[in-house]
Tab-separated table of C-alpha atoms and ligand atoms in Angstrom:
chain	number	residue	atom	x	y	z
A	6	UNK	CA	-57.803	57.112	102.627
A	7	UNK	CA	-58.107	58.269	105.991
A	8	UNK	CA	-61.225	57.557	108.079
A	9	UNK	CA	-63.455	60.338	107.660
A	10	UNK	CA	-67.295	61.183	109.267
A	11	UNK	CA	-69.961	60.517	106.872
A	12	UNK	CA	-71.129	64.095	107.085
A	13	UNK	CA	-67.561	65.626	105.749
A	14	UNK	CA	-66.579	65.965	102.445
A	15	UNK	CA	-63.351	65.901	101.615
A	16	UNK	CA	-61.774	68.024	98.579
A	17	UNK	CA	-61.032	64.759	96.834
A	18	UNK	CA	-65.137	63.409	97.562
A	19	UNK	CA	-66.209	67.154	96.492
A	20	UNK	CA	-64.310	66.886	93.197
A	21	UNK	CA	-65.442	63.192	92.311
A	22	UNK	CA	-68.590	64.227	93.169
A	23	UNK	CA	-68.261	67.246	90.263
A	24	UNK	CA	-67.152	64.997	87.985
A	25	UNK	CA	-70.089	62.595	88.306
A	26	UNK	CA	-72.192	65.800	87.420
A	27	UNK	CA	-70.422	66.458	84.508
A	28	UNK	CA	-69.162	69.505	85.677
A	29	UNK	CA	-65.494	68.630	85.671
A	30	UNK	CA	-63.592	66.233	83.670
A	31	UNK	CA	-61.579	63.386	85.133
A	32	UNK	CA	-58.170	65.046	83.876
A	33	UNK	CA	-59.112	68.512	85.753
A	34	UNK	CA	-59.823	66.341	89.100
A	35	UNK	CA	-56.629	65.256	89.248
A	36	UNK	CA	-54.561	68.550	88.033
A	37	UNK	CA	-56.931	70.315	91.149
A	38	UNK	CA	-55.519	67.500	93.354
A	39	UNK	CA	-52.047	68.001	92.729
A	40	UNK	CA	-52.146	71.311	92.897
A	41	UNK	CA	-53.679	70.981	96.395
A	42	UNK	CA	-51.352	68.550	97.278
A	43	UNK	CA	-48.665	70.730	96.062
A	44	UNK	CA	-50.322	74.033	98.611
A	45	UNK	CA	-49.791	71.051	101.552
A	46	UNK	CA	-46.333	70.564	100.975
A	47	UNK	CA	-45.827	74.968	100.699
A	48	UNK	CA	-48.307	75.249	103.960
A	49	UNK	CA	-45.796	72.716	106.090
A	50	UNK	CA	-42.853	74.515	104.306
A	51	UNK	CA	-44.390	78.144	105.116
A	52	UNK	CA	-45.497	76.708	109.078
A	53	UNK	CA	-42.505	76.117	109.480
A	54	UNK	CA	-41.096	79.777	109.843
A	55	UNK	CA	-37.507	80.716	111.024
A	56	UNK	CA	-36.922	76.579	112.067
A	57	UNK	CA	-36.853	75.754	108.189
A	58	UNK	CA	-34.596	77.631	107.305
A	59	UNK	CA	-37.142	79.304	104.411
A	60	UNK	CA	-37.553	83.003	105.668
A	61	UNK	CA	-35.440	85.887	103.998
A	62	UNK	CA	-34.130	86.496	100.760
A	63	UNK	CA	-32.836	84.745	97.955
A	64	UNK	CA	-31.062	86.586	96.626
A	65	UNK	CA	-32.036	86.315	93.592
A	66	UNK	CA	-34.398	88.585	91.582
A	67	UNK	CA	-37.351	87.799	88.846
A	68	UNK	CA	-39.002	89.171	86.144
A	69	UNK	CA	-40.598	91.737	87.708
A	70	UNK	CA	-37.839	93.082	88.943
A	71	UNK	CA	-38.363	92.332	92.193
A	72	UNK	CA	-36.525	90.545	94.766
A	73	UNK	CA	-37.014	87.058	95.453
A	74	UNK	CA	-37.705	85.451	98.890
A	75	UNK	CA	-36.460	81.873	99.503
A	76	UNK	CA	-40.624	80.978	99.948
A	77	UNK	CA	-41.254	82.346	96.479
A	78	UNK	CA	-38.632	80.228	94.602
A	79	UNK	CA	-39.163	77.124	97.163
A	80	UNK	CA	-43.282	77.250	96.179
A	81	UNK	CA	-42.693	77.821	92.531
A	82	UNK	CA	-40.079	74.361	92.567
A	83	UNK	CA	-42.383	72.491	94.510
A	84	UNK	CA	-45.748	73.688	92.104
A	85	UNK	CA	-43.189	72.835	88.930
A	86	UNK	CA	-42.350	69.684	90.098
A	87	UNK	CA	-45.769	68.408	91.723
A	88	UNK	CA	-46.911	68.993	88.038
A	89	UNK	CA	-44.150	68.084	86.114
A	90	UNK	CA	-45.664	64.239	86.000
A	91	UNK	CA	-49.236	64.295	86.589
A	92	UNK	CA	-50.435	63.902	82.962
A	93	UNK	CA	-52.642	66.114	83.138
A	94	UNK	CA	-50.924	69.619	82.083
A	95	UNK	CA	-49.575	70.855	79.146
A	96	UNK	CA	-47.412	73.582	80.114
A	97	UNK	CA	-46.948	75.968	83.546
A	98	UNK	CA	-46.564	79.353	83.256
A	99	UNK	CA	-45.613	81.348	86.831
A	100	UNK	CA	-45.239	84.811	88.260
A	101	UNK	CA	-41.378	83.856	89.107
A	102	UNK	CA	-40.613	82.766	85.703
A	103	UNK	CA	-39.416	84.482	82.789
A	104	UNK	CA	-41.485	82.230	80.356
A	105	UNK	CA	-43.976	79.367	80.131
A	106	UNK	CA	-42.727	75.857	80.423
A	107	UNK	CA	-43.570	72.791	78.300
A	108	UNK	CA	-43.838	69.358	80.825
A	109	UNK	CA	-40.964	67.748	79.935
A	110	UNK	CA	-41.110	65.226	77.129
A	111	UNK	CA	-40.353	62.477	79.511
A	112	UNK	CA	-43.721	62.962	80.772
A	113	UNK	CA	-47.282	62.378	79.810
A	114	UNK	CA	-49.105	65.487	78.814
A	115	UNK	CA	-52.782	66.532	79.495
A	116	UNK	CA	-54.867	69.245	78.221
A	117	UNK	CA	-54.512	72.053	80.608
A	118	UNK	CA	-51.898	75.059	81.075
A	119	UNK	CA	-51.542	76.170	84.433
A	120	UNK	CA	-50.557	79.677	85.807
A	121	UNK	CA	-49.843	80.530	89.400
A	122	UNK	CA	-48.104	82.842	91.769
A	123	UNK	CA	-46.525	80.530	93.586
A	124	UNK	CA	-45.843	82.655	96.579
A	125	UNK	CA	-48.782	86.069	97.223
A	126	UNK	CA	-47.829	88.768	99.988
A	127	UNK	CA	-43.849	87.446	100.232
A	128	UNK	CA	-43.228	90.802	101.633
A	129	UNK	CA	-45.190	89.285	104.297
A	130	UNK	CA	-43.437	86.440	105.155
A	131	UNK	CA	-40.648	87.641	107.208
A	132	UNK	CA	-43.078	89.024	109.529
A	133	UNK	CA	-45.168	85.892	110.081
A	134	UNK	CA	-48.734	87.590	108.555
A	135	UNK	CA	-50.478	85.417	106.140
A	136	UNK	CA	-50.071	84.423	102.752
A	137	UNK	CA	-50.887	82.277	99.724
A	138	UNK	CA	-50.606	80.759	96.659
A	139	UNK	CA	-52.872	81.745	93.612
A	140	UNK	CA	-53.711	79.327	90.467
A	141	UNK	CA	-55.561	79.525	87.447
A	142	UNK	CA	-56.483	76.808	84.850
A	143	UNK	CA	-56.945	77.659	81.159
A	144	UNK	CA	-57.652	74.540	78.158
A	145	UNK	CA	-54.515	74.031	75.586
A	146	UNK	CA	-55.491	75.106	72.337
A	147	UNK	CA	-56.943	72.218	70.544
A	148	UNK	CA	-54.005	70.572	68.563
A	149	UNK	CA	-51.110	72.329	70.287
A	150	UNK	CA	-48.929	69.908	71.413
A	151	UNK	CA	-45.534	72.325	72.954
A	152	UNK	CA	-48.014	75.310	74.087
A	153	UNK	CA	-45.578	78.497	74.196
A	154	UNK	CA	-46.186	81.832	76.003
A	155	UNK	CA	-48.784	82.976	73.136
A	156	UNK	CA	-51.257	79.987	74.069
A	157	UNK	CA	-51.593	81.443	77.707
A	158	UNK	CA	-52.908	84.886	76.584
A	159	UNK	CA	-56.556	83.755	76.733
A	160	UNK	CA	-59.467	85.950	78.736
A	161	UNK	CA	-59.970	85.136	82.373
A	162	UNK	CA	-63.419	84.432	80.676
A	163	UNK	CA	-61.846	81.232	79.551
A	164	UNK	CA	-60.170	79.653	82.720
A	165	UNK	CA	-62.029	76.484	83.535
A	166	UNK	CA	-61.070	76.624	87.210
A	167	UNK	CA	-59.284	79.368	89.681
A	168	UNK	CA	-58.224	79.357	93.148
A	169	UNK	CA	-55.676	80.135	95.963
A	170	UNK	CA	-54.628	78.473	99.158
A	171	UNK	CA	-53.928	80.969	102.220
A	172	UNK	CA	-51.381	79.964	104.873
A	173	UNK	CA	-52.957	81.876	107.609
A	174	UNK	CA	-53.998	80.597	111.255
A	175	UNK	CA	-55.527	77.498	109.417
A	176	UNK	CA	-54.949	76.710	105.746
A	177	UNK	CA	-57.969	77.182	103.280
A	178	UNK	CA	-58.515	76.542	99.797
A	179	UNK	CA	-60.466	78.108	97.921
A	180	UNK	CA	-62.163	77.093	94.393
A	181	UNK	CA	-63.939	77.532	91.495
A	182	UNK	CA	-64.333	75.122	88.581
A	183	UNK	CA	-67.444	77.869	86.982
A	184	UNK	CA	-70.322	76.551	89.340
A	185	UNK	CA	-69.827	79.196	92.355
A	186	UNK	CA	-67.138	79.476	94.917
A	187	UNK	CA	-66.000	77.089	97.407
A	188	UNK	CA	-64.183	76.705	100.768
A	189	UNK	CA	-61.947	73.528	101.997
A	190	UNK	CA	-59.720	73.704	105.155
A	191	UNK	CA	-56.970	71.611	105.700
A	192	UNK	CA	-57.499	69.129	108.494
A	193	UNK	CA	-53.502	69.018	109.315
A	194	UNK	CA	-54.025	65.548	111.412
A	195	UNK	CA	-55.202	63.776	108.104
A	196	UNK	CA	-53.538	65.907	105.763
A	197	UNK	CA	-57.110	66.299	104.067
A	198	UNK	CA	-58.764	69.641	102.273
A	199	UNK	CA	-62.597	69.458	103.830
A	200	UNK	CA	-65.150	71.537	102.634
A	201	UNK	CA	-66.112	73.906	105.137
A	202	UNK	CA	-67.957	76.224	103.119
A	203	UNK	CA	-70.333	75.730	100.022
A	204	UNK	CA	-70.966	78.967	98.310
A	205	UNK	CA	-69.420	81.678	99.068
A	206	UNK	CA	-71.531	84.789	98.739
A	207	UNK	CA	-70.203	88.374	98.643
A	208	UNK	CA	-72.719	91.025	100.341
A	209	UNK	CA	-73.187	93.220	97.226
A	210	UNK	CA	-72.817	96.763	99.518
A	211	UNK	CA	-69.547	97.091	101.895
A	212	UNK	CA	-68.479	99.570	104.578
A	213	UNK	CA	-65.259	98.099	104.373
A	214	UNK	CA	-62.237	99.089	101.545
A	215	UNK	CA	-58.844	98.255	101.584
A	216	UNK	CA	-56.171	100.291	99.658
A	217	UNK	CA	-52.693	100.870	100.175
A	218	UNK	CA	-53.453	104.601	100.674
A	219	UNK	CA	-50.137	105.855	100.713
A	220	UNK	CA	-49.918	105.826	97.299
A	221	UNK	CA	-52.744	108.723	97.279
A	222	UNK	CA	-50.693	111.343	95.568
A	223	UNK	CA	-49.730	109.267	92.836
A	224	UNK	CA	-53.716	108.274	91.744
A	225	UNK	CA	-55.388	109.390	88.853
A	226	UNK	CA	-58.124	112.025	89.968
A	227	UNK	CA	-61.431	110.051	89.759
A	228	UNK	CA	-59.553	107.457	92.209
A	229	UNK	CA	-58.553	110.344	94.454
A	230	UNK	CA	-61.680	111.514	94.658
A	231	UNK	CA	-63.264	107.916	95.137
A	232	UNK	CA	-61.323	107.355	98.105
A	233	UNK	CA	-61.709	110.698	99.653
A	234	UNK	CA	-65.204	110.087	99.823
A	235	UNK	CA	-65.166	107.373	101.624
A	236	UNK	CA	-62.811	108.746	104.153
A	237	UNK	CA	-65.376	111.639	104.393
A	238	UNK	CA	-67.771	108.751	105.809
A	239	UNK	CA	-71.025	110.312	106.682
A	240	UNK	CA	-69.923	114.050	106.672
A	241	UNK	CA	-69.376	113.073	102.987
A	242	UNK	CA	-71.135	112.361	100.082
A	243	UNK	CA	-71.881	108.838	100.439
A	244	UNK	CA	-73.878	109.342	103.703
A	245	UNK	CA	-72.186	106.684	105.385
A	246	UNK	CA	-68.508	105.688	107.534
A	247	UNK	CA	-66.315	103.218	106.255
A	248	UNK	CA	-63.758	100.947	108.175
A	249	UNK	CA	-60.264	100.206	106.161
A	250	UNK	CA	-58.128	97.281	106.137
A	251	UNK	CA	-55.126	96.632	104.392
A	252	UNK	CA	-52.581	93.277	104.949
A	253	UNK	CA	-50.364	93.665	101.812
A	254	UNK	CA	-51.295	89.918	101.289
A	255	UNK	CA	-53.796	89.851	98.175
A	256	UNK	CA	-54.821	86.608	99.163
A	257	UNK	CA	-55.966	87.681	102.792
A	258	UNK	CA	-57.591	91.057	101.802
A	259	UNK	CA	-59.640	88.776	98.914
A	260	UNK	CA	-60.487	86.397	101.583
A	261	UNK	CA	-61.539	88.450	103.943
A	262	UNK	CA	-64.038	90.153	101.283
A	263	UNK	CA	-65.334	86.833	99.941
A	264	UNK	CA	-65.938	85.571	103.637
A	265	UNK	CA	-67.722	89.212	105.053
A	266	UNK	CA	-67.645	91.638	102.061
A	267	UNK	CA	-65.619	94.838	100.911
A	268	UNK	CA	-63.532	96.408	98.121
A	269	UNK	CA	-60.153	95.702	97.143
A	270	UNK	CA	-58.167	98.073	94.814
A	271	UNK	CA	-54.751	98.533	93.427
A	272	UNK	CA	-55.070	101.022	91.108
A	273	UNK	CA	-52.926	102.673	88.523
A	274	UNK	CA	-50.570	104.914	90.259
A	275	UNK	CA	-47.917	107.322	88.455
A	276	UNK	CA	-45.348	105.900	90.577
A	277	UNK	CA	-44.093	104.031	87.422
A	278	UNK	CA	-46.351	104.859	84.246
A	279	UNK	CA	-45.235	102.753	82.298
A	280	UNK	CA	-47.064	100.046	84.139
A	281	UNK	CA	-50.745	99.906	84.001
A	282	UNK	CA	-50.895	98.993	88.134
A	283	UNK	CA	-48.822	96.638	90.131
A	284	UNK	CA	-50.582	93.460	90.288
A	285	UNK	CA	-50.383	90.747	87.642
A	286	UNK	CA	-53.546	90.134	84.999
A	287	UNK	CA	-52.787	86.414	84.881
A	288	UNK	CA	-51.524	85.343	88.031
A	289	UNK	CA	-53.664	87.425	90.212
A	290	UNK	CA	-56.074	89.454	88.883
A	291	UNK	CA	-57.911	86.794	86.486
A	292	UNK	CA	-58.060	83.805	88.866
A	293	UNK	CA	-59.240	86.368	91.709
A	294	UNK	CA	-61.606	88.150	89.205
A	295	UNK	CA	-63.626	84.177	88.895
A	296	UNK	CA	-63.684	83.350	92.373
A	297	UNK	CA	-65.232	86.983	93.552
A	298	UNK	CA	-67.632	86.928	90.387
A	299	UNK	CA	-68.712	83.503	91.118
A	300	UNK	CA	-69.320	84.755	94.810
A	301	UNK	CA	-71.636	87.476	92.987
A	302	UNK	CA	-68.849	90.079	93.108
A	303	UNK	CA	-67.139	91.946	90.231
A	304	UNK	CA	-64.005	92.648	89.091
A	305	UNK	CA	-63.085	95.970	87.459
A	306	UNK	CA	-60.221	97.551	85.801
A	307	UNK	CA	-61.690	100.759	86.802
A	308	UNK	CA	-63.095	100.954	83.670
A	309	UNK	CA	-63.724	97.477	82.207
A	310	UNK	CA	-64.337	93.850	83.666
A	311	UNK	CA	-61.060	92.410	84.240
A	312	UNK	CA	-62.258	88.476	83.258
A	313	UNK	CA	-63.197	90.275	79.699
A	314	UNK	CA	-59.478	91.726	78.982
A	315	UNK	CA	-57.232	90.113	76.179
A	316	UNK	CA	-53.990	89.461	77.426
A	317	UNK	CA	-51.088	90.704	75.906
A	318	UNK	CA	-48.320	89.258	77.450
A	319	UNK	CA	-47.428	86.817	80.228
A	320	UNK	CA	-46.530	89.653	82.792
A	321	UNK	CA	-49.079	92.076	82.016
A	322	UNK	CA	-50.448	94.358	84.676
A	323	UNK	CA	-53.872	95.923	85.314
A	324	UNK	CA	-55.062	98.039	87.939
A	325	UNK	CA	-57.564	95.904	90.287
A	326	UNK	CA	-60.785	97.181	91.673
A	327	UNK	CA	-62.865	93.907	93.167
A	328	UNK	CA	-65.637	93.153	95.862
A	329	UNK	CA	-68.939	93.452	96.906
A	330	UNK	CA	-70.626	94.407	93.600
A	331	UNK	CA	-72.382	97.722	94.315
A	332	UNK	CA	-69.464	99.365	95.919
A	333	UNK	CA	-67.305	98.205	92.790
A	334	UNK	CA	-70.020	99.785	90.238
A	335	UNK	CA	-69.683	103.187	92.547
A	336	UNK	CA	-66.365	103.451	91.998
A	337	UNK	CA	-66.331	102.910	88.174
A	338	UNK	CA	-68.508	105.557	88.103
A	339	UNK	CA	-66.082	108.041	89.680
A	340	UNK	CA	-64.101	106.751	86.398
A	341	UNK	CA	-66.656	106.935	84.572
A	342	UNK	CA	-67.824	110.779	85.232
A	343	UNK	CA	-63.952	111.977	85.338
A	344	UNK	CA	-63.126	110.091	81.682
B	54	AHG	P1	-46.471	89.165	95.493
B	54	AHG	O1	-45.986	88.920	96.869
B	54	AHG	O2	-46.939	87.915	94.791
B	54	AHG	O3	-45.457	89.931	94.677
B	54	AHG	O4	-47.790	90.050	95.583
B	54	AHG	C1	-47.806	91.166	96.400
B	54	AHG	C2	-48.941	92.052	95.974
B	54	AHG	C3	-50.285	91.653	96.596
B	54	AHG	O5	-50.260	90.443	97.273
B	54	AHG	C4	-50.590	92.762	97.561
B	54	AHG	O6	-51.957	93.097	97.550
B	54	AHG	C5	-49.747	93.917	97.050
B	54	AHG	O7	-48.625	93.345	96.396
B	54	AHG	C6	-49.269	94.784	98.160
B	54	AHG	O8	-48.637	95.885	97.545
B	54	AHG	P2	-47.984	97.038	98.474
B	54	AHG	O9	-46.848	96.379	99.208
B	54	AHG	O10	-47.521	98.076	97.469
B	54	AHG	O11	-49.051	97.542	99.396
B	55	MN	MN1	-48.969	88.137	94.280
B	56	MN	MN1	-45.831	86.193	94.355
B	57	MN	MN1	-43.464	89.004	94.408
């Protein structure tokens, strides 16, 4: 273990020091660890740009239809088989893969599924802006021994720990195990996650939104209206200007609001109606619902709290509204006085 200064906690201290609460079990310290361990191994991968050969396409496509990078299907091996043997999980279910998968019987099992997008913002890559990685943790049914896709579909109410790792000008993790929302950065010279901020705290009101607003024309009304507003700033009805980012990377726009504040949305967009938004209930929306709501934030569907939904299948999609509470509550009541 390397030598560390009495005053810094490292991810691994942090977690023991959970467990000795009682506010982890042993088997969910470890799966935590290997996951982070796993984010080290994608963070040297992703640092490693054009020289390791990982950038571009690969060629390949997923269930989402869309196409793969090389990073996407490189993080979602190295997650599989960081997990694979660690005893500790059940099944994995990703955003890159058709269907769940059972650890394979040559392994021990634990009592944990785990979900992740391996790879968040992979449009991103190719043009060296951050990205991340984005993991949730739900129990196995009691008594189910080969968990299958059904077992996953449980409310983001039930995950017993979320996260993500962002591979931006340093590499953070961020956590939740249910007891508020917490910051590690990796120290690259030890190879060692180190707590660098204790709970995280989302400002409930925001000038700040972000929203891929080229997609205005194909919003719903009340969302239309929402967003005009804001871009009205102080000529406008909510008396006051807004600034607007947008970095394409969930992981980064989150970030940035659970470090200073803000609203993120993807909303439903008629673009393809047939889907109810673009981003992914169980690999993003659910794990980034806990964090921000354990940071004091909320997480909307527009209409409903996105933690409270019942999944209803593996790839399902919900349109995301989440941030600094009050400005989340404003703009479910545009939704609410258009419905
Ligand atoms: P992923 O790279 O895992 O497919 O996720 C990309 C998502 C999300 O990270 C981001 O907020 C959103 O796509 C950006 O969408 P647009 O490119 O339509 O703005
Ligand atoms: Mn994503
Ligand atoms: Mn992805
Ligand atoms: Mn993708």
């Amino acid at each position: 273990m390397p030598q560390l200064h009495a005053q810094t906690v490292s991810l691994s201290r942090y977690l023991i020091e959970e467990q000795r609460a009682g506010r982890i079990d042993a088997e969910l310290r470890q799966l935590i660890a290997v996951v982070a361990r796993a984010c080290t191994s994608i963070a040297i991968a992703v640092g490693k740009g054009a020289l390791g050969g990982v950038l571009g396409d690969a060629g390949t496509g997923n269930v989402q239809g869309e196409a793969q990078k090389k990073l996407d299907v490189l993080s979602n091996d190295i997650l599989l088989e960081a997990n694979a043997w660690g005893g500790h999980l059940a099944a994995c279910a990703s955003e890159e893969m058709d269907h769940s998968q059972p650890i394979p019987d040559a392994y021990p099992r634990g009592g944990f599924l785990l979900l992740f997008d391996p790879l968040d913002g992979s449009s991103n890559i190719d043009v060296n802006v951050s990205v991340g990685t984005i993991f949730s943790v739900l129990r196995c049914p009691e008594g189910v021994t080969r968990p299958g896709d059904e077992h996953f579909l449980q409310a983001g109410r039930q995950q017993v720990a979320a996260g993500y790792c962002i591979y931006g000008p340093s590499t953070m993790l961020v956590l939740s195990t249910g007891h508020g929302t917490h910051a590690f950065t990796l120290d690259r010279e030890q190879g060692v996650f180190v707590l660098t901020q204790r709970g995280m705290c989302i400002p409930g009101q925001t000038r700040e939104f972000a929203i891929n607003v080229s997609n205005r024309r194909h919003w719903e009304p009340a969302m239309q209206a929402y967003v005009d507003d804001l871009m009205a700033g102080s000529e406008g009805p909510r008396g006051k200007d807004f600034n607007m980012r947008w970095i394409a990377s969930m992981v980064a726009d989150v970030h940035r609001i659970l470090t200073r504040g803000g609203i993120f949305i993807y909303p439903w967009d008629n673009k393809d109606p047939g889907k109810a938004g673009k981003l992914r209930l169980m690999y993003e929306a659910s794990p980034m619902g806990m964090l921000v709501e354990q940071a004091g934030g909320a997480a909307s569907t527009g209409r409903e709290a996105i933690l409270e939904l019942q999944p209803q299948h593996l790839h399902q999609r919900v349109p995301v509204f989440l941030g600094s509470r009050q400005e989340v509550e404003e703009a479910v009541a545009y939704h609410h006085r258009h419905d």
